[in-house]
């Protein structure tokens, strides 16, 4: 470029205003040739630089986040704290059960219920997350849920980084990869509470103590396949204290982009687990007055989940506007034995009573849409439904001990409509207002109002697709 400038200056000084046109034309041609030569050289250097840079690892799932843990190490872990609390206005109901379903956790409260059924102000669900790359081959993460004076280890696992060929192995305690929303923690939900069917099937989500193997196919279309084996202690299973695995799961996800503005993912999952004397609250038929007795189920439980997500953002940039459509459909079948137990002397269940065989099938799902119509502001709608399901048992035996009015025997179709609006100053803070018309309990219409906050402190990895 210096030479170009000197030539231009020399031409200006050497040639008088009346210089011949031929000389000027020759100078312009020389300058054009030099510019062309420089551009060719720059292009060649850029090609050499691109060839020298390492190619991205196509075996890594796009859901795993591209920069997660890039700088974190064993002596410099990522630490984040999620503060989440809420105010809820609910109808006063003595015991909340979704009609027609076996209550997760026994007495109408799920194993992983994060206080979503508490009235008034509550410290809902705060999380402490620590993660780091252990070495070039392993990564570790622990997520502890904090609520009042209790702490629960929701996840604590290692994950391989270098198996290659698209394989990833995870071991420890983790949220199962079945379905779509199951792997998300509550602060990542688009609504203040879990879908009804998730609460009916798992309490809120299903976790495993075991191993998970994933494989991402080396194809342009995203294809992910996974298998899990675990202890199976979480609802709908129970802790059986055996050496063998108590639960196993398989799942497959496919997805891709449609143009620059659309992306999608669909999946199919299967979970099987066993229960031994799984407890639930029932009322008996004692003539001296109904007693609270334990219903006990022992047998096998199988769940199938189909999920679908569609996202839209103009030119792939979700910062200004974006739309997310999400739906999941569930089916759970159970086969085993039903019993009841009580320590009340006049109860027909005193000392334990077998009630024969029980077969049940339950289907349901949810569909939701969340629309960010301007920066920081989103609105959403969700529809939950459960079908009445089917149950096969000997009514003469069962109803001789248990009251037919128990919610589990109800032929009812629970539904819920939910509207929400939230505002996010940035990715570290969000405030949410939600209204729900809940008809999940037979004979009860509960108009629920929730006001929720979520604040994130420290380094927190990007959420999955």
CSV table of C-alpha atoms in Angstrom, one decimal:
chain,number,residue,atom,x,y,z
A,1,UNK,CA,0.0,0.0,0.0
A,2,UNK,CA,2.9,2.3,0.7
A,3,UNK,CA,4.1,1.8,-2.8
A,4,UNK,CA,0.7,2.7,-4.2
A,5,UNK,CA,0.7,5.9,-2.2
A,6,UNK,CA,4.2,6.9,-3.4
A,7,UNK,CA,3.2,6.2,-7.0
A,8,UNK,CA,0.1,8.4,-6.7
A,9,UNK,CA,2.2,11.1,-5.1
A,10,UNK,CA,4.9,10.8,-7.7
A,11,UNK,CA,2.3,11.0,-10.4
A,12,UNK,CA,0.8,14.1,-8.9
A,13,UNK,CA,4.2,15.9,-8.7
A,14,UNK,CA,5.8,14.6,-11.9
A,15,UNK,CA,2.9,15.3,-14.2
A,16,UNK,CA,1.7,18.7,-14.8
A,17,UNK,CA,-2.0,19.4,-15.1
A,18,UNK,CA,-1.6,19.1,-18.9
A,19,UNK,CA,0.0,15.7,-18.8
A,20,UNK,CA,-0.8,13.3,-21.5
A,21,UNK,CA,-3.8,11.1,-21.0
A,22,UNK,CA,-1.8,8.1,-22.0
A,23,UNK,CA,0.5,8.5,-19.0
A,24,UNK,CA,-2.4,8.8,-16.6
A,25,UNK,CA,-4.0,5.7,-18.0
A,26,UNK,CA,-0.8,3.8,-17.6
A,27,UNK,CA,-0.5,4.8,-14.0
A,28,UNK,CA,-4.1,3.8,-13.2
A,29,UNK,CA,-3.6,0.4,-14.8
A,30,UNK,CA,-0.4,-0.2,-12.7
A,31,UNK,CA,-2.3,0.7,-9.5
A,32,UNK,CA,-5.2,-1.6,-10.4
A,33,UNK,CA,-2.8,-4.5,-11.0
A,34,UNK,CA,-1.0,-3.9,-7.7
A,35,UNK,CA,-4.4,-3.8,-5.8
A,36,UNK,CA,-5.4,-7.1,-7.5
A,37,UNK,CA,-2.1,-8.7,-6.5
A,38,UNK,CA,-2.5,-7.6,-2.9
A,39,UNK,CA,-6.1,-9.0,-2.7
A,40,UNK,CA,-5.0,-12.3,-4.1
A,41,UNK,CA,-2.2,-12.6,-1.6
A,42,UNK,CA,-4.6,-11.7,1.3
A,43,UNK,CA,-7.1,-14.4,0.1
A,44,UNK,CA,-4.4,-17.0,0.0
A,45,UNK,CA,-3.2,-16.1,3.5
A,46,UNK,CA,-6.8,-16.4,4.8
A,47,UNK,CA,-7.2,-19.9,3.2
A,48,UNK,CA,-3.9,-21.0,4.8
A,49,UNK,CA,-5.2,-19.7,8.2
A,50,UNK,CA,-8.6,-21.6,7.9
A,51,UNK,CA,-6.8,-24.8,7.0
A,52,UNK,CA,-4.5,-24.5,10.0
A,53,UNK,CA,-7.3,-24.0,12.5
A,54,UNK,CA,-8.7,-27.3,14.2
A,55,UNK,CA,-12.0,-28.6,12.9
A,56,UNK,CA,-14.9,-28.5,15.4
A,57,UNK,CA,-15.8,-31.9,17.1
A,58,UNK,CA,-18.9,-33.0,15.3
A,59,UNK,CA,-19.5,-35.8,17.7
A,60,UNK,CA,-20.5,-33.4,20.5
A,61,UNK,CA,-24.2,-32.9,20.9
A,62,UNK,CA,-25.4,-29.4,20.2
A,63,UNK,CA,-27.5,-29.7,23.4
A,64,UNK,CA,-24.3,-30.0,25.5
A,65,UNK,CA,-23.4,-26.3,24.8
A,66,UNK,CA,-20.4,-25.3,22.8
A,67,UNK,CA,-18.4,-23.4,25.5
A,68,UNK,CA,-19.5,-25.3,28.6
A,69,UNK,CA,-16.6,-25.7,30.9
A,70,UNK,CA,-14.0,-24.5,28.5
A,71,UNK,CA,-12.2,-22.5,31.1
A,72,UNK,CA,-13.3,-24.4,34.2
A,73,UNK,CA,-10.8,-26.8,35.8
A,74,UNK,CA,-10.5,-28.8,39.0
A,75,UNK,CA,-8.9,-25.8,40.8
A,76,UNK,CA,-11.2,-23.2,39.2
A,77,UNK,CA,-14.7,-24.7,39.2
A,78,UNK,CA,-17.9,-23.0,37.9
A,79,UNK,CA,-20.1,-22.1,40.9
A,80,UNK,CA,-23.6,-20.8,40.5
A,81,UNK,CA,-26.5,-20.1,42.9
A,82,UNK,CA,-30.1,-20.0,41.7
A,83,UNK,CA,-32.4,-18.1,44.0
A,84,UNK,CA,-36.0,-18.9,43.3
A,85,UNK,CA,-39.1,-18.0,45.5
A,86,UNK,CA,-42.7,-17.3,44.9
A,87,UNK,CA,-46.1,-16.2,46.2
A,88,UNK,CA,-49.1,-18.5,45.4
A,89,UNK,CA,-52.8,-17.9,45.9
A,90,UNK,CA,-54.5,-21.3,46.0
A,91,UNK,CA,-57.8,-22.6,47.2
A,92,UNK,CA,-57.6,-24.3,50.6
A,93,UNK,CA,-57.8,-28.0,49.9
A,94,UNK,CA,-57.0,-30.5,52.7
A,95,UNK,CA,-55.1,-32.9,50.4
A,96,UNK,CA,-54.2,-32.3,46.8
A,97,UNK,CA,-54.3,-35.3,44.5
A,98,UNK,CA,-54.7,-35.5,40.8
A,99,UNK,CA,-58.0,-37.5,40.5
A,100,UNK,CA,-57.6,-41.0,39.0
A,101,UNK,CA,-53.9,-41.3,39.6
A,102,UNK,CA,-51.7,-42.9,42.2
A,103,UNK,CA,-50.2,-40.0,44.2
A,104,UNK,CA,-46.5,-39.7,43.8
A,105,UNK,CA,-44.7,-39.9,47.1
A,106,UNK,CA,-47.5,-41.5,49.0
A,107,UNK,CA,-49.6,-38.7,50.6
A,108,UNK,CA,-50.3,-36.4,47.8
A,109,UNK,CA,-46.8,-34.8,47.8
A,110,UNK,CA,-44.2,-35.8,45.2
A,111,UNK,CA,-40.7,-36.9,46.1
A,112,UNK,CA,-39.4,-33.9,44.2
A,113,UNK,CA,-42.2,-31.5,45.0
A,114,UNK,CA,-40.5,-28.1,45.2
A,115,UNK,CA,-43.3,-26.4,47.2
A,116,UNK,CA,-45.5,-25.6,44.2
A,117,UNK,CA,-48.6,-26.5,46.2
A,118,UNK,CA,-47.7,-24.3,49.2
A,119,UNK,CA,-50.0,-21.3,49.7
A,120,UNK,CA,-48.7,-17.8,50.3
A,121,UNK,CA,-45.0,-16.8,50.3
A,122,UNK,CA,-42.4,-19.6,50.2
A,123,UNK,CA,-38.8,-20.2,49.4
A,124,UNK,CA,-39.6,-22.4,46.5
A,125,UNK,CA,-36.5,-24.0,45.1
A,126,UNK,CA,-33.0,-22.6,45.2
A,127,UNK,CA,-30.0,-24.5,43.7
A,128,UNK,CA,-26.3,-24.6,44.3
A,129,UNK,CA,-24.4,-25.9,41.3
A,130,UNK,CA,-20.7,-26.7,41.1
A,131,UNK,CA,-19.1,-28.1,38.0
A,132,UNK,CA,-15.6,-28.4,36.4
A,133,UNK,CA,-13.5,-30.4,34.0
A,134,UNK,CA,-11.7,-32.9,36.1
A,135,UNK,CA,-9.1,-33.6,33.5
A,136,UNK,CA,-9.1,-33.9,29.6
A,137,UNK,CA,-11.2,-37.0,29.9
A,138,UNK,CA,-13.9,-36.3,32.6
A,139,UNK,CA,-16.2,-33.6,33.8
A,140,UNK,CA,-18.1,-33.5,37.1
A,141,UNK,CA,-21.2,-31.7,38.3
A,142,UNK,CA,-23.2,-31.5,41.5
A,143,UNK,CA,-26.6,-29.8,41.8
A,144,UNK,CA,-28.0,-29.4,45.4
A,145,UNK,CA,-31.6,-28.2,45.8
A,146,UNK,CA,-32.1,-26.0,48.9
A,147,UNK,CA,-35.4,-25.4,50.6
A,148,UNK,CA,-35.7,-24.0,54.1
A,149,UNK,CA,-33.5,-26.3,56.3
A,150,UNK,CA,-33.4,-29.2,53.8
A,151,UNK,CA,-30.8,-29.9,51.1
A,152,UNK,CA,-31.3,-32.6,48.4
A,153,UNK,CA,-28.7,-33.8,45.9
A,154,UNK,CA,-30.6,-33.6,42.7
A,155,UNK,CA,-27.6,-34.4,40.5
A,156,UNK,CA,-24.1,-35.5,41.2
A,157,UNK,CA,-22.3,-37.2,38.3
A,158,UNK,CA,-19.2,-37.5,36.2
A,159,UNK,CA,-19.3,-37.4,32.4
A,160,UNK,CA,-16.7,-38.4,29.8
A,161,UNK,CA,-15.2,-35.9,27.5
A,162,UNK,CA,-13.1,-38.0,25.2
A,163,UNK,CA,-14.7,-41.3,24.3
A,164,UNK,CA,-14.9,-40.2,20.7
A,165,UNK,CA,-17.2,-41.5,17.9
A,166,UNK,CA,-20.0,-39.5,19.4
A,167,UNK,CA,-20.3,-41.5,22.6
A,168,UNK,CA,-20.7,-40.0,26.1
A,169,UNK,CA,-21.0,-41.9,29.3
A,170,UNK,CA,-22.5,-40.4,32.5
A,171,UNK,CA,-22.4,-42.0,35.9
A,172,UNK,CA,-23.9,-41.1,39.3
A,173,UNK,CA,-27.2,-39.3,40.0
A,174,UNK,CA,-28.7,-37.5,37.1
A,175,UNK,CA,-32.1,-36.5,35.6
A,176,UNK,CA,-33.1,-39.1,33.1
A,177,UNK,CA,-32.9,-38.2,29.4
A,178,UNK,CA,-36.5,-39.4,28.7
A,179,UNK,CA,-38.9,-36.9,27.1
A,180,UNK,CA,-38.0,-33.2,26.9
A,181,UNK,CA,-38.8,-31.3,30.1
A,182,UNK,CA,-37.6,-34.0,32.4
A,183,UNK,CA,-33.9,-33.0,32.2
A,184,UNK,CA,-34.7,-29.4,33.0
A,185,UNK,CA,-34.4,-27.9,36.5
A,186,UNK,CA,-37.3,-25.8,37.7
A,187,UNK,CA,-35.5,-22.5,37.0
A,188,UNK,CA,-35.4,-23.5,33.3
A,189,UNK,CA,-39.2,-24.1,33.0
A,190,UNK,CA,-41.3,-21.7,31.0
A,191,UNK,CA,-44.0,-21.8,33.7
A,192,UNK,CA,-44.0,-21.6,37.5
A,193,UNK,CA,-44.8,-25.3,37.9
A,194,UNK,CA,-44.5,-28.7,36.2
A,195,UNK,CA,-47.1,-30.0,33.7
A,196,UNK,CA,-49.8,-32.1,35.4
A,197,UNK,CA,-48.8,-35.3,33.7
A,198,UNK,CA,-45.2,-34.9,34.9
A,199,UNK,CA,-46.5,-34.5,38.5
A,200,UNK,CA,-48.8,-37.6,38.1
A,201,UNK,CA,-46.1,-39.8,36.7
A,202,UNK,CA,-42.9,-38.8,38.5
A,203,UNK,CA,-43.7,-36.2,41.2
A,204,UNK,CA,-42.0,-33.6,39.0
A,205,UNK,CA,-39.2,-35.3,37.2
A,206,UNK,CA,-37.5,-38.7,37.1
A,207,UNK,CA,-33.9,-39.1,38.2
A,208,UNK,CA,-31.6,-42.1,38.1
A,209,UNK,CA,-28.8,-43.4,40.3
A,210,UNK,CA,-26.9,-45.3,37.6
A,211,UNK,CA,-25.3,-45.1,34.2
A,212,UNK,CA,-26.3,-43.3,31.0
A,213,UNK,CA,-24.7,-43.9,27.6
A,214,UNK,CA,-25.5,-41.5,24.7
A,215,UNK,CA,-24.5,-41.6,21.1
A,216,UNK,CA,-24.8,-38.8,18.6
A,217,UNK,CA,-24.7,-39.9,15.0
A,218,UNK,CA,-22.2,-38.1,12.7
A,219,UNK,CA,-24.9,-36.8,10.4
A,220,UNK,CA,-26.1,-33.4,9.3
A,221,UNK,CA,-29.5,-34.3,10.9
A,222,UNK,CA,-29.2,-34.3,14.7
A,223,UNK,CA,-29.7,-37.9,15.8
A,224,UNK,CA,-29.2,-38.9,19.5
A,225,UNK,CA,-29.7,-42.3,21.1
A,226,UNK,CA,-29.4,-43.1,24.8
A,227,UNK,CA,-29.8,-46.0,27.2
A,228,UNK,CA,-29.9,-45.9,31.1
A,229,UNK,CA,-29.8,-48.4,33.9
A,230,UNK,CA,-30.3,-47.3,37.5
A,231,UNK,CA,-31.4,-48.1,41.0
A,232,UNK,CA,-35.0,-47.3,40.2
A,233,UNK,CA,-35.7,-45.9,43.7
A,234,UNK,CA,-37.7,-42.9,42.4
A,235,UNK,CA,-41.5,-42.9,41.8
A,236,UNK,CA,-43.1,-44.8,40.2
A,237,UNK,CA,-40.5,-47.4,41.4
A,238,UNK,CA,-39.3,-48.0,44.9
A,239,UNK,CA,-36.0,-48.8,46.5
A,240,UNK,CA,-35.9,-52.6,46.5
A,241,UNK,CA,-32.5,-53.1,48.1
A,242,UNK,CA,-31.2,-55.5,45.5
A,243,UNK,CA,-28.0,-55.9,43.5
A,244,UNK,CA,-29.8,-55.9,40.2
A,245,UNK,CA,-30.9,-52.7,38.4
A,246,UNK,CA,-34.3,-51.5,39.3
A,247,UNK,CA,-35.0,-49.3,36.3
A,248,UNK,CA,-33.9,-49.0,32.7
A,249,UNK,CA,-34.7,-46.5,30.0
A,250,UNK,CA,-34.2,-46.0,26.2
A,251,UNK,CA,-34.6,-42.7,24.3
A,252,UNK,CA,-34.1,-41.3,20.8
A,253,UNK,CA,-34.1,-37.7,19.6
A,254,UNK,CA,-33.9,-36.3,16.2
A,255,UNK,CA,-33.8,-32.6,15.1
A,256,UNK,CA,-32.5,-30.0,12.8
A,257,UNK,CA,-32.9,-26.6,11.2
A,258,UNK,CA,-35.4,-25.4,8.6
A,259,UNK,CA,-33.9,-22.4,7.0
A,260,UNK,CA,-32.2,-19.7,9.1
A,261,UNK,CA,-35.2,-19.1,11.4
A,262,UNK,CA,-36.6,-22.5,12.4
A,263,UNK,CA,-35.3,-25.4,14.5
A,264,UNK,CA,-37.1,-28.5,15.8
A,265,UNK,CA,-36.6,-31.6,17.8
A,266,UNK,CA,-38.7,-34.8,18.3
A,267,UNK,CA,-38.2,-37.7,20.6
A,268,UNK,CA,-39.5,-41.1,21.8
A,269,UNK,CA,-38.7,-42.5,25.2
A,270,UNK,CA,-39.4,-45.7,27.2
A,271,UNK,CA,-39.0,-46.3,30.9
A,272,UNK,CA,-39.5,-49.5,32.9
A,273,UNK,CA,-39.2,-49.8,36.7
A,274,UNK,CA,-40.4,-52.0,39.5
A,275,UNK,CA,-42.3,-51.1,42.7
A,276,UNK,CA,-42.5,-53.0,45.9
A,277,UNK,CA,-45.2,-52.0,48.4
A,278,UNK,CA,-45.4,-48.5,46.9
A,279,UNK,CA,-47.5,-46.5,49.3
A,280,UNK,CA,-50.5,-44.2,48.8
A,281,UNK,CA,-53.2,-42.8,51.0
A,282,UNK,CA,-56.6,-44.3,51.0
A,283,UNK,CA,-59.7,-44.3,53.1
A,284,UNK,CA,-61.1,-47.7,54.3
A,285,UNK,CA,-64.7,-48.9,54.8
A,286,UNK,CA,-64.6,-49.3,58.5
A,287,UNK,CA,-68.2,-49.1,59.8
A,288,UNK,CA,-66.9,-47.3,63.0
A,289,UNK,CA,-65.7,-44.5,60.8
A,290,UNK,CA,-63.3,-44.2,57.8
A,291,UNK,CA,-59.6,-44.6,58.7
A,292,UNK,CA,-56.6,-43.4,56.8
A,293,UNK,CA,-54.9,-46.6,55.6
A,294,UNK,CA,-52.0,-47.4,53.3
A,295,UNK,CA,-52.6,-48.7,49.8
A,296,UNK,CA,-49.7,-50.8,48.7
A,297,UNK,CA,-48.8,-51.6,45.0
A,298,UNK,CA,-46.2,-54.2,44.0
A,299,UNK,CA,-45.5,-54.8,40.4
A,300,UNK,CA,-44.0,-53.4,37.2
A,301,UNK,CA,-44.5,-49.9,35.8
A,302,UNK,CA,-43.8,-48.8,32.2
A,303,UNK,CA,-43.9,-45.3,30.7
A,304,UNK,CA,-43.8,-44.2,27.1
A,305,UNK,CA,-43.2,-40.5,26.2
A,306,UNK,CA,-43.4,-38.7,22.8
A,307,UNK,CA,-42.1,-35.2,22.7
A,308,UNK,CA,-41.9,-32.4,20.1
A,309,UNK,CA,-40.4,-28.9,20.2
A,310,UNK,CA,-40.4,-26.2,17.5
A,311,UNK,CA,-38.5,-22.9,17.8
A,312,UNK,CA,-38.7,-19.8,15.6
A,313,UNK,CA,-36.4,-16.8,15.7
A,314,UNK,CA,-35.9,-14.2,12.9
A,315,UNK,CA,-32.6,-15.1,11.1
A,316,UNK,CA,-31.8,-17.4,14.1
A,317,UNK,CA,-31.5,-14.4,16.4
A,318,UNK,CA,-33.8,-14.9,19.4
A,319,UNK,CA,-32.9,-11.7,21.2
A,320,UNK,CA,-35.6,-9.5,19.7
A,321,UNK,CA,-38.4,-12.0,19.1
A,322,UNK,CA,-38.9,-15.7,19.2
A,323,UNK,CA,-41.6,-18.4,19.5
A,324,UNK,CA,-41.4,-21.8,21.2
A,325,UNK,CA,-44.0,-24.5,20.7
A,326,UNK,CA,-43.7,-27.6,22.9
A,327,UNK,CA,-45.8,-30.7,23.6
A,328,UNK,CA,-45.4,-34.1,25.2
A,329,UNK,CA,-47.7,-37.1,25.4
A,330,UNK,CA,-47.4,-39.8,28.0
A,331,UNK,CA,-48.7,-43.3,28.6
A,332,UNK,CA,-48.1,-45.3,31.7
A,333,UNK,CA,-49.2,-48.9,32.3
A,334,UNK,CA,-48.9,-50.9,35.5
A,335,UNK,CA,-49.5,-54.5,36.4
A,336,UNK,CA,-49.1,-56.0,39.8
A,337,UNK,CA,-50.8,-56.7,43.2
A,338,UNK,CA,-52.8,-54.3,45.4
A,339,UNK,CA,-52.9,-54.5,49.2
A,340,UNK,CA,-53.8,-52.3,52.1
A,341,UNK,CA,-52.5,-52.0,55.6
A,342,UNK,CA,-53.6,-50.3,58.8
A,343,UNK,CA,-52.9,-50.5,62.6
A,344,UNK,CA,-56.5,-49.6,63.5
A,345,UNK,CA,-58.1,-52.6,65.1
A,346,UNK,CA,-61.5,-52.1,63.4
A,347,UNK,CA,-60.1,-51.5,60.0
A,348,UNK,CA,-60.5,-54.2,57.4
A,349,UNK,CA,-56.9,-53.6,56.4
A,350,UNK,CA,-55.5,-54.2,59.9
A,351,UNK,CA,-52.3,-56.3,59.8
A,352,UNK,CA,-52.2,-56.1,55.9
A,353,UNK,CA,-54.7,-57.4,53.4
A,354,UNK,CA,-54.1,-58.6,49.9
A,355,UNK,CA,-56.7,-57.1,47.4
A,356,UNK,CA,-55.8,-59.1,44.3
A,357,UNK,CA,-54.4,-58.1,40.9
A,358,UNK,CA,-54.4,-54.6,39.6
A,359,UNK,CA,-53.9,-53.4,36.0
A,360,UNK,CA,-54.0,-49.8,35.1
A,361,UNK,CA,-53.3,-47.5,32.1
A,362,UNK,CA,-53.1,-43.7,32.1
A,363,UNK,CA,-52.5,-41.3,29.3
A,364,UNK,CA,-52.2,-37.5,29.1
A,365,UNK,CA,-50.0,-34.7,28.1
A,366,UNK,CA,-49.6,-31.0,27.7
A,367,UNK,CA,-49.1,-28.5,24.9
A,368,UNK,CA,-47.7,-25.0,25.4
A,369,UNK,CA,-46.6,-21.9,23.4
A,370,UNK,CA,-44.3,-19.2,24.7
A,371,UNK,CA,-43.9,-15.9,22.6
A,372,UNK,CA,-41.3,-13.3,23.2
A,373,UNK,CA,-42.9,-10.4,21.4
A,374,UNK,CA,-40.3,-7.8,22.3
A,375,UNK,CA,-36.9,-7.8,24.2
A,376,UNK,CA,-37.2,-8.9,27.8
A,377,UNK,CA,-41.0,-9.7,27.6
A,378,UNK,CA,-42.6,-13.1,27.1
A,379,UNK,CA,-46.2,-14.4,27.3
A,380,UNK,CA,-47.2,-18.1,27.3
A,381,UNK,CA,-50.2,-20.5,27.4
A,382,UNK,CA,-50.2,-24.1,28.5
A,383,UNK,CA,-53.0,-26.7,28.3
A,384,UNK,CA,-52.7,-29.9,30.5
A,385,UNK,CA,-55.0,-32.9,30.2
A,386,UNK,CA,-55.3,-36.4,31.6
A,387,UNK,CA,-57.6,-39.0,30.2
A,388,UNK,CA,-59.8,-41.0,32.6
A,389,UNK,CA,-57.6,-44.0,32.1
A,390,UNK,CA,-58.5,-47.6,32.8
A,391,UNK,CA,-58.2,-49.9,35.9
A,392,UNK,CA,-58.9,-53.6,36.2
A,393,UNK,CA,-59.3,-55.2,39.5
A,394,UNK,CA,-61.9,-57.3,41.5
A,395,UNK,CA,-64.3,-54.6,42.8
A,396,UNK,CA,-65.9,-57.0,45.3
A,397,UNK,CA,-62.6,-57.6,47.0
A,398,UNK,CA,-61.2,-54.1,46.7
A,399,UNK,CA,-64.3,-52.2,47.8
A,400,UNK,CA,-64.8,-54.5,50.7
A,401,UNK,CA,-61.8,-52.8,52.3
A,402,UNK,CA,-61.3,-49.5,50.4
A,403,UNK,CA,-63.9,-46.7,50.0
A,404,UNK,CA,-64.9,-46.4,46.3
A,405,UNK,CA,-64.9,-42.6,46.8
A,406,UNK,CA,-61.1,-42.6,47.0
A,407,UNK,CA,-59.7,-40.2,44.3
A,408,UNK,CA,-57.7,-43.1,42.8
A,409,UNK,CA,-60.9,-44.9,41.6
A,410,UNK,CA,-62.4,-41.7,40.1
A,411,UNK,CA,-63.4,-41.8,36.4
A,412,UNK,CA,-62.5,-38.2,35.8
A,413,UNK,CA,-60.6,-36.2,33.2
A,414,UNK,CA,-58.3,-33.6,34.9
A,415,UNK,CA,-57.5,-30.4,33.0
A,416,UNK,CA,-55.7,-27.2,33.6
A,417,UNK,CA,-55.4,-23.9,31.6
A,418,UNK,CA,-52.4,-21.7,32.4
A,419,UNK,CA,-51.4,-18.2,31.3
A,420,UNK,CA,-48.1,-16.6,32.2
A,421,UNK,CA,-46.1,-13.4,31.5
A,422,UNK,CA,-42.5,-12.8,32.5
A,423,UNK,CA,-39.9,-10.1,32.3
A,424,UNK,CA,-36.2,-10.6,32.2
A,425,UNK,CA,-33.8,-7.8,32.8
A,426,UNK,CA,-31.1,-10.1,31.4
A,427,UNK,CA,-30.3,-13.8,31.5
A,428,UNK,CA,-29.5,-13.6,35.2
A,429,UNK,CA,-32.9,-12.3,36.5
A,430,UNK,CA,-36.6,-13.1,35.7
A,431,UNK,CA,-39.9,-12.1,37.3
A,432,UNK,CA,-43.1,-14.1,36.4
A,433,UNK,CA,-46.8,-13.7,36.9
A,434,UNK,CA,-49.0,-16.7,36.3
A,435,UNK,CA,-52.7,-17.5,36.4
A,436,UNK,CA,-54.0,-21.1,36.2
A,437,UNK,CA,-57.5,-22.5,36.2
A,438,UNK,CA,-56.9,-26.0,37.7
A,439,UNK,CA,-59.5,-28.7,37.5
A,440,UNK,CA,-57.2,-31.6,38.4
A,441,UNK,CA,-59.2,-32.5,41.5
A,442,UNK,CA,-62.7,-33.8,41.0
A,443,UNK,CA,-65.3,-31.3,42.1
A,444,UNK,CA,-62.8,-28.5,42.7
A,445,UNK,CA,-62.0,-25.6,40.4
A,446,UNK,CA,-58.9,-23.8,41.7
A,447,UNK,CA,-58.1,-20.4,40.2
A,448,UNK,CA,-54.4,-20.1,41.1
A,449,UNK,CA,-52.2,-17.0,41.0
A,450,UNK,CA,-48.4,-17.2,41.2
A,451,UNK,CA,-45.8,-14.5,41.4
A,452,UNK,CA,-42.3,-15.9,41.0
A,453,UNK,CA,-38.7,-14.6,41.0
A,454,UNK,CA,-35.5,-16.4,39.7
A,455,UNK,CA,-32.1,-14.9,40.1
A,456,UNK,CA,-28.8,-16.4,39.0
A,457,UNK,CA,-25.5,-15.7,40.6
A,458,UNK,CA,-22.1,-16.9,39.3
A,459,UNK,CA,-21.2,-18.9,36.3
A,460,UNK,CA,-24.1,-21.0,35.0
A,461,UNK,CA,-23.9,-23.1,31.8
A,462,UNK,CA,-26.3,-22.4,28.9
A,463,UNK,CA,-29.5,-24.4,29.0
A,464,UNK,CA,-30.2,-27.1,26.5
A,465,UNK,CA,-32.3,-26.8,23.3
